CSV table of N, CA and C in Angstrom, one decimal:
chain,number,residue,atom,x,y,z
A,1,GLN,N,-43.2,12.2,-7.5
A,1,GLN,CA,-44.0,12.0,-8.7
A,1,GLN,C,-43.7,10.6,-9.3
A,2,GLY,N,-44.6,9.8,-9.5
A,2,GLY,CA,-44.4,8.4,-10.0
A,2,GLY,C,-44.1,8.4,-11.4
A,3,GLN,N,-43.3,7.4,-11.8
A,3,GLN,CA,-42.9,7.3,-13.2
A,3,GLN,C,-42.9,5.8,-13.6
A,4,LEU,N,-43.4,5.5,-14.8
A,4,LEU,CA,-43.4,4.2,-15.4
A,4,LEU,C,-42.7,4.2,-16.7
A,5,VAL,N,-41.8,3.3,-16.9
A,5,VAL,CA,-41.0,3.2,-18.1
A,5,VAL,C,-41.0,1.8,-18.7
A,6,GLU,N,-41.6,1.6,-19.9
A,6,GLU,CA,-41.7,0.3,-20.5
A,6,GLU,C,-40.4,0.0,-21.3
A,7,SER,N,-40.1,-1.2,-21.5
A,7,SER,CA,-39.1,-1.7,-22.4
A,7,SER,C,-39.4,-3.1,-22.9
A,8,GLY,N,-38.6,-3.5,-23.9
A,8,GLY,CA,-38.8,-4.9,-24.3
A,8,GLY,C,-39.5,-5.1,-25.6
A,9,GLY,N,-40.0,-4.0,-26.2
A,9,GLY,CA,-40.7,-4.1,-27.4
A,9,GLY,C,-39.8,-4.3,-28.6
A,10,GLY,N,-40.3,-4.6,-29.7
A,10,GLY,CA,-39.5,-4.9,-30.9
A,10,GLY,C,-40.2,-5.5,-32.0
A,11,LEU,N,-39.5,-6.1,-33.0
A,11,LEU,CA,-40.1,-6.7,-34.1
A,11,LEU,C,-39.9,-8.2,-34.0
A,12,VAL,N,-41.0,-9.0,-34.2
A,12,VAL,CA,-41.0,-10.4,-34.0
A,12,VAL,C,-41.9,-11.0,-35.1
A,13,GLN,N,-41.6,-12.2,-35.5
A,13,GLN,CA,-42.4,-12.9,-36.4
A,13,GLN,C,-43.7,-13.5,-35.8
A,14,ALA,N,-44.7,-13.7,-36.5
A,14,ALA,CA,-45.9,-14.3,-36.0
A,14,ALA,C,-45.6,-15.7,-35.4
A,15,GLY,N,-46.2,-15.9,-34.2
A,15,GLY,CA,-45.9,-17.1,-33.5
A,15,GLY,C,-44.8,-17.0,-32.5
A,16,GLY,N,-44.1,-15.9,-32.5
A,16,GLY,CA,-43.0,-15.7,-31.6
A,16,GLY,C,-43.4,-15.1,-30.3
A,17,SER,N,-42.4,-14.8,-29.5
A,17,SER,CA,-42.7,-14.3,-28.1
A,17,SER,C,-41.9,-13.0,-27.8
A,18,LEU,N,-42.4,-12.2,-26.9
A,18,LEU,CA,-41.7,-11.1,-26.4
A,18,LEU,C,-42.1,-10.9,-24.9
A,19,ARG,N,-41.2,-10.4,-24.2
A,19,ARG,CA,-41.5,-10.0,-22.8
A,19,ARG,C,-41.3,-8.6,-22.6
A,20,LEU,N,-42.4,-7.9,-22.2
A,20,LEU,CA,-42.3,-6.5,-21.9
A,20,LEU,C,-42.1,-6.3,-20.4
A,21,SER,N,-41.3,-5.2,-20.1
A,21,SER,CA,-41.0,-4.9,-18.7
A,21,SER,C,-41.5,-3.5,-18.5
A,22,CYS,N,-41.9,-3.2,-17.3
A,22,CYS,CA,-42.3,-1.9,-16.8
A,22,CYS,C,-41.6,-1.6,-15.5
A,23,ALA,N,-40.8,-0.6,-15.5
A,23,ALA,CA,-40.0,-0.2,-14.3
A,23,ALA,C,-40.7,1.0,-13.7
A,24,ALA,N,-41.1,0.8,-12.4
A,24,ALA,CA,-41.8,1.9,-11.6
A,24,ALA,C,-40.8,2.6,-10.7
A,25,SER,N,-40.9,3.9,-10.6
A,25,SER,CA,-40.0,4.7,-9.8
A,25,SER,C,-40.7,5.9,-9.3
A,26,GLY,N,-40.0,6.6,-8.3
A,26,GLY,CA,-40.5,7.9,-7.9
A,26,GLY,C,-41.5,7.8,-6.7
A,27,ARG,N,-42.1,6.7,-6.5
A,27,ARG,CA,-43.0,6.5,-5.4
A,27,ARG,C,-43.3,5.0,-5.3
A,28,SER,N,-44.0,4.6,-4.3
A,28,SER,CA,-44.3,3.2,-4.1
A,28,SER,C,-45.6,2.9,-4.9
A,29,PHE,N,-45.5,1.8,-5.7
A,29,PHE,CA,-46.7,1.3,-6.4
A,29,PHE,C,-47.2,0.0,-5.9
A,30,SER,N,-46.7,-0.3,-4.7
A,30,SER,CA,-47.1,-1.7,-4.2
A,30,SER,C,-48.5,-1.8,-3.9
A,31,ARG,N,-49.3,-0.7,-3.7
A,31,ARG,CA,-50.7,-0.8,-3.4
A,31,ARG,C,-51.5,-0.5,-4.6
A,32,TYR,N,-50.9,-0.4,-5.8
A,32,TYR,CA,-51.6,-0.1,-7.0
A,32,TYR,C,-51.8,-1.4,-7.8
A,33,ALA,N,-52.9,-1.6,-8.4
A,33,ALA,CA,-53.0,-2.6,-9.5
A,33,ALA,C,-52.2,-2.0,-10.7
A,34,MET,N,-51.7,-3.0,-11.4
A,34,MET,CA,-50.9,-2.6,-12.6
A,34,MET,C,-51.5,-3.2,-13.8
A,35,GLY,N,-51.6,-2.4,-14.9
A,35,GLY,CA,-52.2,-2.9,-16.1
A,35,GLY,C,-51.4,-2.6,-17.3
A,36,TRP,N,-51.7,-3.4,-18.4
A,36,TRP,CA,-51.1,-3.1,-19.7
A,36,TRP,C,-52.3,-2.8,-20.7
A,37,PHE,N,-52.0,-1.8,-21.5
A,37,PHE,CA,-52.9,-1.5,-22.6
A,37,PHE,C,-52.1,-1.4,-23.9
A,38,ARG,N,-52.9,-1.3,-25.0
A,38,ARG,CA,-52.2,-1.2,-26.3
A,38,ARG,C,-53.0,-0.3,-27.2
A,39,GLN,N,-52.3,0.3,-28.1
A,39,GLN,CA,-53.1,1.1,-29.1
A,39,GLN,C,-52.4,1.0,-30.4
A,40,ALA,N,-53.2,0.5,-31.4
A,40,ALA,CA,-52.7,0.4,-32.8
A,40,ALA,C,-53.1,1.6,-33.6
A,41,PRO,N,-52.3,1.9,-34.6
A,41,PRO,CA,-52.6,3.1,-35.4
A,41,PRO,C,-54.1,3.2,-35.9
A,42,GLY,N,-54.7,4.3,-35.7
A,42,GLY,CA,-56.1,4.4,-36.1
A,42,GLY,C,-57.2,3.7,-35.3
A,43,LYS,N,-56.7,3.1,-34.2
A,43,LYS,CA,-57.6,2.4,-33.3
A,43,LYS,C,-57.6,3.0,-31.9
A,44,GLU,N,-58.7,2.6,-31.2
A,44,GLU,CA,-58.8,3.1,-29.8
A,44,GLU,C,-57.9,2.3,-28.9
A,45,ARG,N,-57.5,2.8,-27.8
A,45,ARG,CA,-56.7,2.1,-26.8
A,45,ARG,C,-57.5,0.9,-26.3
A,46,GLU,N,-56.8,-0.2,-26.1
A,46,GLU,CA,-57.4,-1.5,-25.8
A,46,GLU,C,-56.7,-2.1,-24.5
A,47,PHE,N,-57.6,-2.6,-23.6
A,47,PHE,CA,-57.1,-3.2,-22.4
A,47,PHE,C,-56.5,-4.5,-22.8
A,48,VAL,N,-55.3,-4.9,-22.1
A,48,VAL,CA,-54.6,-6.1,-22.4
A,48,VAL,C,-54.5,-7.0,-21.2
A,49,ALA,N,-54.2,-6.4,-20.0
A,49,ALA,CA,-54.1,-7.3,-18.8
A,49,ALA,C,-54.0,-6.4,-17.6
A,50,VAL,N,-54.4,-7.0,-16.5
A,50,VAL,CA,-54.3,-6.3,-15.2
A,50,VAL,C,-53.9,-7.3,-14.1
A,51,ILE,N,-53.1,-6.8,-13.1
A,51,ILE,CA,-52.8,-7.7,-12.0
A,51,ILE,C,-53.0,-6.8,-10.7
A,52,SER,N,-53.6,-7.5,-9.7
A,52,SER,CA,-53.9,-6.8,-8.5
A,52,SER,C,-52.6,-6.4,-7.7
A,53,TRP,N,-52.8,-5.6,-6.7
A,53,TRP,CA,-51.6,-5.1,-6.0
A,53,TRP,C,-50.9,-6.2,-5.3
A,54,SER,N,-51.6,-7.3,-4.9
A,54,SER,CA,-51.0,-8.4,-4.2
A,54,SER,C,-50.3,-9.4,-5.2
A,55,GLY,N,-50.7,-9.2,-6.5
A,55,GLY,CA,-50.3,-10.2,-7.5
A,55,GLY,C,-51.1,-11.5,-7.6
A,56,GLY,N,-52.1,-11.5,-6.7
A,56,GLY,CA,-52.9,-12.8,-6.6
A,56,GLY,C,-54.0,-12.9,-7.6
A,57,THR,N,-54.4,-11.8,-8.3
A,57,THR,CA,-55.5,-11.8,-9.2
A,57,THR,C,-55.1,-11.2,-10.5
A,58,THR,N,-55.5,-11.8,-11.6
A,58,THR,CA,-55.2,-11.2,-12.9
A,58,THR,C,-56.5,-11.4,-13.8
A,59,TYR,N,-56.5,-10.5,-14.8
A,59,TYR,CA,-57.6,-10.6,-15.7
A,59,TYR,C,-57.2,-10.2,-17.1
A,60,TYR,N,-57.7,-10.9,-18.1
A,60,TYR,CA,-57.3,-10.7,-19.5
A,60,TYR,C,-58.6,-10.6,-20.4
A,61,PRO,N,-58.6,-9.9,-21.4
A,61,PRO,CA,-59.7,-10.0,-22.4
A,61,PRO,C,-59.5,-11.3,-23.2
A,62,ASP,N,-60.5,-11.7,-23.9
A,62,ASP,CA,-60.5,-12.9,-24.7
A,62,ASP,C,-59.4,-12.9,-25.8
A,63,SER,N,-59.1,-11.7,-26.3
A,63,SER,CA,-58.2,-11.5,-27.4
A,63,SER,C,-56.8,-12.0,-27.1
A,64,VAL,N,-56.4,-12.0,-25.8
A,64,VAL,CA,-55.1,-12.3,-25.4
A,64,VAL,C,-55.0,-13.5,-24.4
A,65,LYS,N,-56.2,-13.9,-23.9
A,65,LYS,CA,-56.2,-14.9,-22.8
A,65,LYS,C,-55.6,-16.2,-23.3
A,66,GLY,N,-54.7,-16.8,-22.5
A,66,GLY,CA,-54.0,-18.0,-22.9
A,66,GLY,C,-52.7,-17.8,-23.6
A,67,ARG,N,-52.5,-16.5,-24.1
A,67,ARG,CA,-51.3,-16.2,-24.8
A,67,ARG,C,-50.4,-15.2,-24.0
A,68,PHE,N,-51.0,-14.3,-23.3
A,68,PHE,CA,-50.3,-13.3,-22.5
A,68,PHE,C,-50.4,-13.6,-21.0
A,69,THR,N,-49.3,-13.3,-20.3
A,69,THR,CA,-49.3,-13.4,-18.9
A,69,THR,C,-48.7,-12.2,-18.2
A,70,ILE,N,-49.4,-11.6,-17.3
A,70,ILE,CA,-48.9,-10.5,-16.6
A,70,ILE,C,-48.4,-10.9,-15.2
A,71,SER,N,-47.3,-10.3,-14.8
A,71,SER,CA,-46.8,-10.7,-13.5
A,71,SER,C,-46.1,-9.4,-12.9
A,72,ARG,N,-45.8,-9.5,-11.6
A,72,ARG,CA,-45.2,-8.3,-11.0
A,72,ARG,C,-44.2,-8.8,-9.9
A,73,ASP,N,-43.2,-8.0,-9.7
A,73,ASP,CA,-42.2,-8.2,-8.7
A,73,ASP,C,-42.1,-6.9,-7.9
A,74,SER,N,-42.9,-6.8,-6.8
A,74,SER,CA,-43.1,-5.6,-6.1
A,74,SER,C,-41.8,-5.2,-5.4
A,75,ALA,N,-41.0,-6.2,-5.0
A,75,ALA,CA,-39.7,-5.9,-4.4
A,75,ALA,C,-38.8,-5.1,-5.3
A,76,LYS,N,-38.9,-5.4,-6.6
A,76,LYS,CA,-38.1,-4.7,-7.6
A,76,LYS,C,-38.8,-3.6,-8.3
A,77,ASN,N,-40.1,-3.4,-8.0
A,77,ASN,CA,-40.9,-2.3,-8.6
A,77,ASN,C,-41.0,-2.6,-10.1
A,78,MET,N,-41.2,-3.8,-10.5
A,78,MET,CA,-41.3,-4.2,-11.9
A,78,MET,C,-42.6,-4.9,-12.2
A,79,VAL,N,-43.1,-4.7,-13.4
A,79,VAL,CA,-44.3,-5.4,-13.9
A,79,VAL,C,-43.9,-6.0,-15.3
A,80,TYR,N,-44.4,-7.2,-15.6
A,80,TYR,CA,-44.0,-7.8,-16.8
A,80,TYR,C,-45.2,-8.3,-17.6
A,81,LEU,N,-45.0,-8.3,-18.9
A,81,LEU,CA,-46.1,-8.9,-19.8
A,81,LEU,C,-45.4,-9.9,-20.7
A,82,GLN,N,-45.6,-11.2,-20.4
A,82,GLN,CA,-45.0,-12.2,-21.3
A,82,GLN,C,-46.1,-12.5,-22.4
A,83,MET,N,-45.6,-12.3,-23.6
A,83,MET,CA,-46.5,-12.5,-24.8
A,83,MET,C,-46.0,-13.6,-25.7
A,84,ASN,N,-46.8,-14.7,-25.8
A,84,ASN,CA,-46.5,-15.8,-26.6
A,84,ASN,C,-47.5,-15.9,-27.7
A,85,GLY,N,-47.2,-16.7,-28.7
A,85,GLY,CA,-48.1,-16.9,-29.8
A,85,GLY,C,-48.5,-15.6,-30.5
A,86,LEU,N,-47.6,-14.7,-30.7
A,86,LEU,CA,-48.0,-13.4,-31.2
A,86,LEU,C,-48.5,-13.4,-32.6
A,87,LYS,N,-49.5,-12.5,-32.8
A,87,LYS,CA,-50.2,-12.5,-34.1
A,87,LYS,C,-50.0,-11.0,-34.7
A,88,PRO,N,-50.1,-10.9,-36.0
A,88,PRO,CA,-50.0,-9.6,-36.6
A,88,PRO,C,-50.9,-8.6,-35.9
A,89,GLU,N,-52.1,-9.0,-35.5
A,89,GLU,CA,-53.1,-8.1,-34.9
A,89,GLU,C,-52.7,-7.6,-33.5
A,90,ASP,N,-51.6,-8.2,-33.0
A,90,ASP,CA,-51.1,-7.7,-31.7
A,90,ASP,C,-50.2,-6.5,-31.9
A,91,THR,N,-49.9,-6.1,-33.1
A,91,THR,CA,-49.0,-5.0,-33.4
A,91,THR,C,-49.7,-3.7,-32.8
A,92,ALA,N,-48.9,-3.0,-32.0
A,92,ALA,CA,-49.4,-1.8,-31.3
A,92,ALA,C,-48.3,-1.2,-30.4
A,93,VAL,N,-48.6,0.0,-29.9
A,93,VAL,CA,-47.8,0.5,-28.9
A,93,VAL,C,-48.4,0.0,-27.5
A,94,TYR,N,-47.5,-0.6,-26.7
A,94,TYR,CA,-48.0,-1.1,-25.4
A,94,TYR,C,-47.6,-0.2,-24.3
A,95,TYR,N,-48.6,0.1,-23.4
A,95,TYR,CA,-48.5,1.0,-22.3
A,95,TYR,C,-48.7,0.3,-21.0
A,96,CYS,N,-47.8,0.6,-20.0
A,96,CYS,CA,-48.0,0.2,-18.7
A,96,CYS,C,-48.7,1.2,-17.9
A,97,ALA,N,-49.5,0.9,-16.9
A,97,ALA,CA,-50.3,1.8,-16.2
A,97,ALA,C,-50.5,1.3,-14.7
A,98,ALA,N,-50.6,2.3,-13.8
A,98,ALA,CA,-50.9,2.0,-12.4
A,98,ALA,C,-52.1,2.7,-12.0
A,99,GLY,N,-53.0,1.9,-11.2
A,99,GLY,CA,-54.2,2.5,-10.8
A,99,GLY,C,-55.1,1.5,-10.1
A,100,ARG,N,-56.4,1.5,-10.4
A,100,ARG,CA,-57.3,0.6,-9.8
A,100,ARG,C,-57.4,-0.7,-10.6
A,101,TYR,N,-57.8,-1.7,-10.0
A,101,TYR,CA,-58.0,-3.0,-10.7
A,101,TYR,C,-59.2,-2.9,-11.6
A,102,SER,N,-58.9,-2.7,-12.9
A,102,SER,CA,-59.9,-2.4,-13.8
A,102,SER,C,-59.4,-2.6,-15.3
A,103,SER,N,-60.4,-2.8,-16.2
A,103,SER,CA,-60.1,-2.8,-17.6
A,103,SER,C,-60.3,-1.5,-18.3
A,104,ARG,N,-60.7,-0.5,-17.5
A,104,ARG,CA,-61.0,0.8,-18.0
A,104,ARG,C,-59.8,1.7,-17.8
A,105,GLY,N,-59.3,2.4,-18.9
A,105,GLY,CA,-58.2,3.2,-18.8
A,105,GLY,C,-58.3,4.4,-17.9
A,106,ASP,N,-59.6,4.9,-17.8
A,106,ASP,CA,-59.7,6.1,-16.9
A,106,ASP,C,-59.6,5.8,-15.4
A,107,GLU,N,-59.5,4.5,-15.1
A,107,GLU,CA,-59.3,4.1,-13.7
A,107,GLU,C,-57.8,4.1,-13.3
A,108,TYR,N,-56.9,4.4,-14.3
A,108,TYR,CA,-55.5,4.4,-14.0
A,108,TYR,C,-54.9,5.8,-13.9
A,109,GLU,N,-54.1,6.0,-12.9
A,109,GLU,CA,-53.5,7.3,-12.6
A,109,GLU,C,-52.2,7.6,-13.2
A,110,TYR,N,-51.4,6.6,-13.4
A,110,TYR,CA,-50.0,6.7,-14.0
A,110,TYR,C,-49.9,5.9,-15.2
A,111,TRP,N,-49.2,6.5,-16.2
A,111,TRP,CA,-49.0,5.9,-17.5
A,111,TRP,C,-47.5,6.0,-17.9
A,112,GLY,N,-47.0,5.0,-18.6
A,112,GLY,CA,-45.7,5.0,-19.2
A,112,GLY,C,-45.8,5.6,-20.6
A,113,GLN,N,-44.6,5.7,-21.2
A,113,GLN,CA,-44.6,6.4,-22.5
A,113,GLN,C,-44.8,5.4,-23.7
A,114,GLY,N,-44.8,4.1,-23.4
A,114,GLY,CA,-45.1,3.1,-24.4
A,114,GLY,C,-43.9,2.5,-25.0
A,115,THR,N,-44.1,1.3,-25.5
A,115,THR,CA,-43.1,0.6,-26.3
A,115,THR,C,-43.7,-0.1,-27.5
A,116,GLN,N,-43.1,0.0,-28.6
A,116,GLN,CA,-43.7,-0.5,-29.9
A,116,GLN,C,-43.5,-2.0,-30.0
A,117,VAL,N,-44.5,-2.7,-30.3
A,117,VAL,CA,-44.5,-4.1,-30.6
A,117,VAL,C,-45.0,-4.3,-32.1
A,118,THR,N,-44.2,-4.9,-32.9
A,118,THR,CA,-44.6,-5.2,-34.3
A,118,THR,C,-44.4,-6.6,-34.6
A,119,VAL,N,-45.5,-7.2,-35.0
A,119,VAL,CA,-45.5,-8.7,-35.4
A,119,VAL,C,-45.7,-8.8,-36.9
A,120,SER,N,-44.7,-9.4,-37.5
A,120,SER,CA,-44.8,-9.6,-39.0
A,120,SER,C,-45.4,-11.0,-39.3
A,121,SER,N,-46.1,-11.0,-40.4
A,121,SER,CA,-46.7,-12.2,-40.8
A,121,SER,C,-45.8,-13.1,-41.7
């Protein structure tokens, strides 16, 4: 049974940076695309980033493009989300997911438990 565990969240001031990590275990995720999603209180889950199984292709929504970077180290079964230029509106619980290369949450099979990111103004 595959498992994803996020870490690296915390409290940061606007304009600051955080690096989220996602550790995969229990099975091989090397052939899965890996994505990051977020959900703020009272809001729907939002797509943040996706990286292909090879690591050669990434995709971001306009809301984070140019500020966030997704990467993966398949040898270590790790996925990362580097977040720069953080804004208060980036405050949310961030989730790592494994599945198909997609911005749709229902295309993902495995989900982590989430890590809280809070950006103060």
